[in-house]
Amino acid sequence: MFRWLFNRSLTMIEQSTMKVTPGRCYRFRSRLEPPLSPNYFGNSFQTVTAMTTAGELLEHGLGWAAWKLNQAVVNHTDKSVRGFVNDWLQSPFVYQSSPQLYPRSVIIGSSPRFNMYGNEFGLGKALILRSGYGNKFDGKISPYPGREGEGSVDMEIFLPPLSMNALESDEVFMAAVSAPI
């Protein structure tokens, strides 16, 4: 998916500035000194972003993009969290994710604190994950620990019909993601 995104579509917008966004920093709790209690029930997250251009992504590749995201998360410290909270106290807002906030973005987010396959409501183990319609827009990716365990990952990728049709019409992409018949 990412190889197609970078190699096929980014060349069209090579000089455009875009955000590479790992979604929310879910380990906000442990970044505070002292850390929040594991029993803290409230939300504690902040969006962390790494800025780049499509041209830079094409030039440096996916490993470099992952490094940029890693640096953004590593630099998300007690000091930056407290600075964000102090700024918020001066001008409070309610966080709402929408495509207008992140045009031309790839946003990755999920909840590592919630065992998606571990909950059993009397119907058996879930076969597949769907996180619902809220906060979904073109390019939203939600990775979860996989059903099979052992380091597997299940990915929910939200693409509206127009984007999905473009993927399905791309022969190079379909050859890369389709099993041989």
Tab-separated table of C-alpha atoms in Angstrom:
chain	number	residue	atom	x	y	z
A	1	MET	CA	0.000	0.000	0.000
A	2	PHE	CA	2.658	2.532	1.007
A	3	ARG	CA	4.931	1.691	-1.913
A	4	TRP	CA	2.044	2.339	-4.274
A	5	LEU	CA	1.158	5.557	-2.464
A	6	PHE	CA	4.698	6.884	-2.584
A	7	ASN	CA	5.743	5.722	-6.037
A	8	ARG	CA	2.505	6.184	-7.976
A	9	SER	CA	0.672	9.144	-6.486
A	10	LEU	CA	3.312	11.260	-4.764
A	11	THR	CA	5.127	11.970	-8.006
A	12	MET	CA	2.071	14.016	-9.005
A	13	ILE	CA	2.402	16.292	-5.966
A	14	GLU	CA	6.156	16.105	-5.503
A	15	GLN	CA	6.735	19.609	-4.167
A	16	SER	CA	3.575	19.836	-2.056
A	17	THR	CA	4.123	20.018	1.678
A	18	MET	CA	2.341	17.244	3.488
A	19	LYS	CA	2.110	15.988	7.051
A	20	VAL	CA	3.220	12.494	7.869
A	21	THR	CA	1.173	11.914	10.995
A	22	PRO	CA	1.453	8.918	13.296
A	23	GLY	CA	-1.887	9.882	14.827
A	24	ARG	CA	-1.892	10.293	18.566
A	25	CYS	CA	0.935	9.687	20.986
A	26	TYR	CA	-0.780	6.958	23.020
A	27	ARG	CA	1.998	6.729	25.575
A	28	PHE	CA	1.227	10.231	26.840
A	29	ARG	CA	0.686	8.710	30.324
A	30	SER	CA	4.222	7.388	30.615
A	31	ARG	CA	5.816	10.545	29.189
A	32	LEU	CA	4.881	12.622	32.214
A	33	GLU	CA	7.215	12.787	35.225
A	34	PRO	CA	5.862	11.278	37.380
A	35	PRO	CA	3.800	9.153	34.956
A	36	LEU	CA	0.022	8.982	35.199
A	37	SER	CA	-1.298	5.952	37.044
A	38	PRO	CA	-2.157	2.925	34.876
A	39	ASN	CA	-5.621	3.237	36.478
A	40	TYR	CA	-6.122	6.808	35.213
A	41	PHE	CA	-9.429	6.636	33.339
A	42	GLY	CA	-9.353	9.881	31.328
A	43	ASN	CA	-8.000	10.576	27.869
A	44	SER	CA	-4.383	11.611	27.671
A	45	PHE	CA	-3.177	12.020	24.110
A	46	GLN	CA	-1.645	14.585	21.845
A	47	THR	CA	-1.168	14.532	18.083
A	48	VAL	CA	2.469	14.229	17.051
A	49	THR	CA	3.437	15.148	13.492
A	50	ALA	CA	6.478	15.058	11.237
A	51	MET	CA	6.492	17.491	8.318
A	52	THR	CA	7.947	16.660	4.921
A	53	THR	CA	7.194	17.027	1.232
A	54	ALA	CA	6.194	14.324	-1.215
A	55	GLY	CA	9.475	14.956	-3.057
A	56	GLU	CA	11.492	14.318	0.110
A	57	LEU	CA	9.580	11.081	0.728
A	58	LEU	CA	10.333	9.902	-2.799
A	59	GLU	CA	13.993	10.876	-2.456
A	60	HIS	CA	14.653	9.354	0.985
A	61	GLY	CA	12.207	6.405	1.131
A	62	LEU	CA	10.084	4.737	3.782
A	63	GLY	CA	12.895	4.081	6.269
A	64	TRP	CA	13.633	7.796	6.422
A	65	ALA	CA	9.909	8.554	6.894
A	66	ALA	CA	9.769	6.042	9.758
A	67	TRP	CA	12.857	7.693	11.295
A	68	LYS	CA	11.164	11.132	11.074
A	69	LEU	CA	8.117	9.747	12.871
A	70	ASN	CA	10.328	8.068	15.462
A	71	GLN	CA	12.115	11.360	16.144
A	72	ALA	CA	8.789	13.160	16.590
A	73	VAL	CA	7.685	10.563	19.156
A	74	VAL	CA	11.086	10.463	20.939
A	75	ASN	CA	11.025	14.261	21.288
A	76	HIS	CA	7.541	14.121	22.805
A	77	THR	CA	8.746	14.550	26.404
A	78	ASP	CA	7.369	15.642	29.758
A	79	LYS	CA	8.372	19.223	28.895
A	80	SER	CA	6.515	19.232	25.548
A	81	VAL	CA	3.416	17.592	27.076
A	82	ARG	CA	3.290	20.115	29.917
A	83	GLY	CA	3.816	22.967	27.442
A	84	PHE	CA	0.884	21.688	25.372
A	85	VAL	CA	-1.334	21.433	28.476
A	86	ASN	CA	-0.400	24.954	29.616
A	87	ASP	CA	-1.186	26.328	26.135
A	88	TRP	CA	-4.494	24.449	26.189
A	89	LEU	CA	-5.393	25.968	29.561
A	90	GLN	CA	-4.923	29.430	28.025
A	91	SER	CA	-7.083	28.574	24.995
A	92	PRO	CA	-9.142	25.364	25.517
A	93	PHE	CA	-10.476	23.408	22.547
A	94	VAL	CA	-12.118	20.053	21.895
A	95	TYR	CA	-10.044	17.834	19.623
A	96	GLN	CA	-11.992	16.705	16.565
A	97	SER	CA	-10.307	14.755	13.824
A	98	SER	CA	-11.444	15.536	10.290
A	99	PRO	CA	-10.052	15.526	6.749
A	100	GLN	CA	-10.047	19.334	6.776
A	101	LEU	CA	-7.484	19.313	9.601
A	102	TYR	CA	-5.056	17.093	7.700
A	103	PRO	CA	-5.278	17.571	3.931
A	104	ARG	CA	-2.879	15.346	1.911
A	105	SER	CA	-1.994	13.356	5.021
A	106	VAL	CA	-1.505	9.782	6.078
A	107	ILE	CA	-2.798	9.378	9.626
A	108	ILE	CA	-2.064	6.298	11.704
A	109	GLY	CA	-3.806	5.632	14.998
A	110	SER	CA	-5.251	2.866	17.139
A	111	SER	CA	-5.458	1.858	20.780
A	112	PRO	CA	-2.702	-0.443	22.046
A	113	ARG	CA	-4.313	-0.353	25.516
A	114	PHE	CA	-7.436	-2.152	24.286
A	115	ASN	CA	-7.199	-5.838	23.370
A	116	MET	CA	-9.460	-5.894	20.312
A	117	TYR	CA	-9.546	-9.694	19.994
A	118	GLY	CA	-9.406	-10.463	23.722
A	119	ASN	CA	-12.964	-9.408	24.550
A	120	GLU	CA	-15.560	-12.160	24.385
A	121	PHE	CA	-19.242	-11.324	24.573
A	122	GLY	CA	-20.555	-14.875	24.212
A	123	LEU	CA	-20.400	-14.989	20.407
A	124	GLY	CA	-16.873	-16.375	20.051
A	125	LYS	CA	-13.614	-14.689	19.139
A	126	ALA	CA	-13.947	-11.870	16.612
A	127	LEU	CA	-13.045	-12.826	13.048
A	128	ILE	CA	-12.248	-9.320	11.834
A	129	LEU	CA	-11.980	-5.814	13.266
A	130	ARG	CA	-13.946	-2.728	12.347
A	131	SER	CA	-13.566	0.365	14.473
A	132	GLY	CA	-16.693	2.207	13.356
A	133	TYR	CA	-17.319	5.275	11.276
A	134	GLY	CA	-16.166	7.969	13.716
A	135	ASN	CA	-12.952	9.802	12.845
A	136	LYS	CA	-12.636	8.065	9.494
A	137	PHE	CA	-11.536	9.815	6.341
A	138	ASP	CA	-9.416	9.226	3.262
A	139	GLY	CA	-6.025	7.929	4.337
A	140	LYS	CA	-6.839	6.914	7.951
A	141	ILE	CA	-4.990	3.732	8.943
A	142	SER	CA	-5.692	1.824	12.173
A	143	PRO	CA	-3.181	-0.950	12.980
A	144	TYR	CA	-4.041	-3.498	15.682
A	145	PRO	CA	-2.225	-6.512	17.117
A	146	GLY	CA	-3.212	-9.344	14.768
A	147	ARG	CA	-5.758	-12.059	15.451
A	148	GLU	CA	-3.081	-14.728	14.940
A	149	GLY	CA	-0.802	-13.167	17.582
A	150	GLU	CA	2.976	-13.709	17.411
A	151	GLY	CA	3.637	-10.180	16.132
A	152	SER	CA	1.001	-10.186	13.394
A	153	VAL	CA	-0.738	-6.909	12.561
A	154	ASP	CA	-4.259	-6.319	11.258
A	155	MET	CA	-4.731	-3.053	9.390
A	156	GLU	CA	-7.985	-1.197	8.874
A	157	ILE	CA	-7.531	1.277	6.020
A	158	PHE	CA	-10.288	3.770	5.310
A	159	LEU	CA	-10.689	4.779	1.691
A	160	PRO	CA	-13.835	6.379	0.288
A	161	PRO	CA	-15.254	4.910	-2.958
A	162	LEU	CA	-13.377	7.331	-5.242
A	163	SER	CA	-10.000	6.431	-3.710
A	164	MET	CA	-10.838	2.713	-3.646
A	165	ASN	CA	-11.858	2.805	-7.318
A	166	ALA	CA	-8.529	4.459	-8.162
A	167	LEU	CA	-6.652	1.669	-6.350
A	168	GLU	CA	-8.691	-1.080	-7.997
A	169	SER	CA	-8.057	0.476	-11.421
A	170	ASP	CA	-4.290	0.625	-10.893
A	171	GLU	CA	-2.893	-2.559	-12.472
A	172	VAL	CA	0.532	-2.218	-10.822
A	173	PHE	CA	-1.021	-1.875	-7.366
A	174	MET	CA	-3.457	-4.763	-7.895
A	175	ALA	CA	-0.644	-7.039	-9.083
A	176	ALA	CA	1.340	-6.194	-5.942
A	177	VAL	CA	-1.478	-6.901	-3.462
A	178	SER	CA	-3.355	-9.746	-5.169
A	179	ALA	CA	-2.681	-13.419	-4.587
A	180	PRO	CA	-1.820	-15.368	-7.761
A	181	ILE	CA	-4.749	-17.352	-9.139
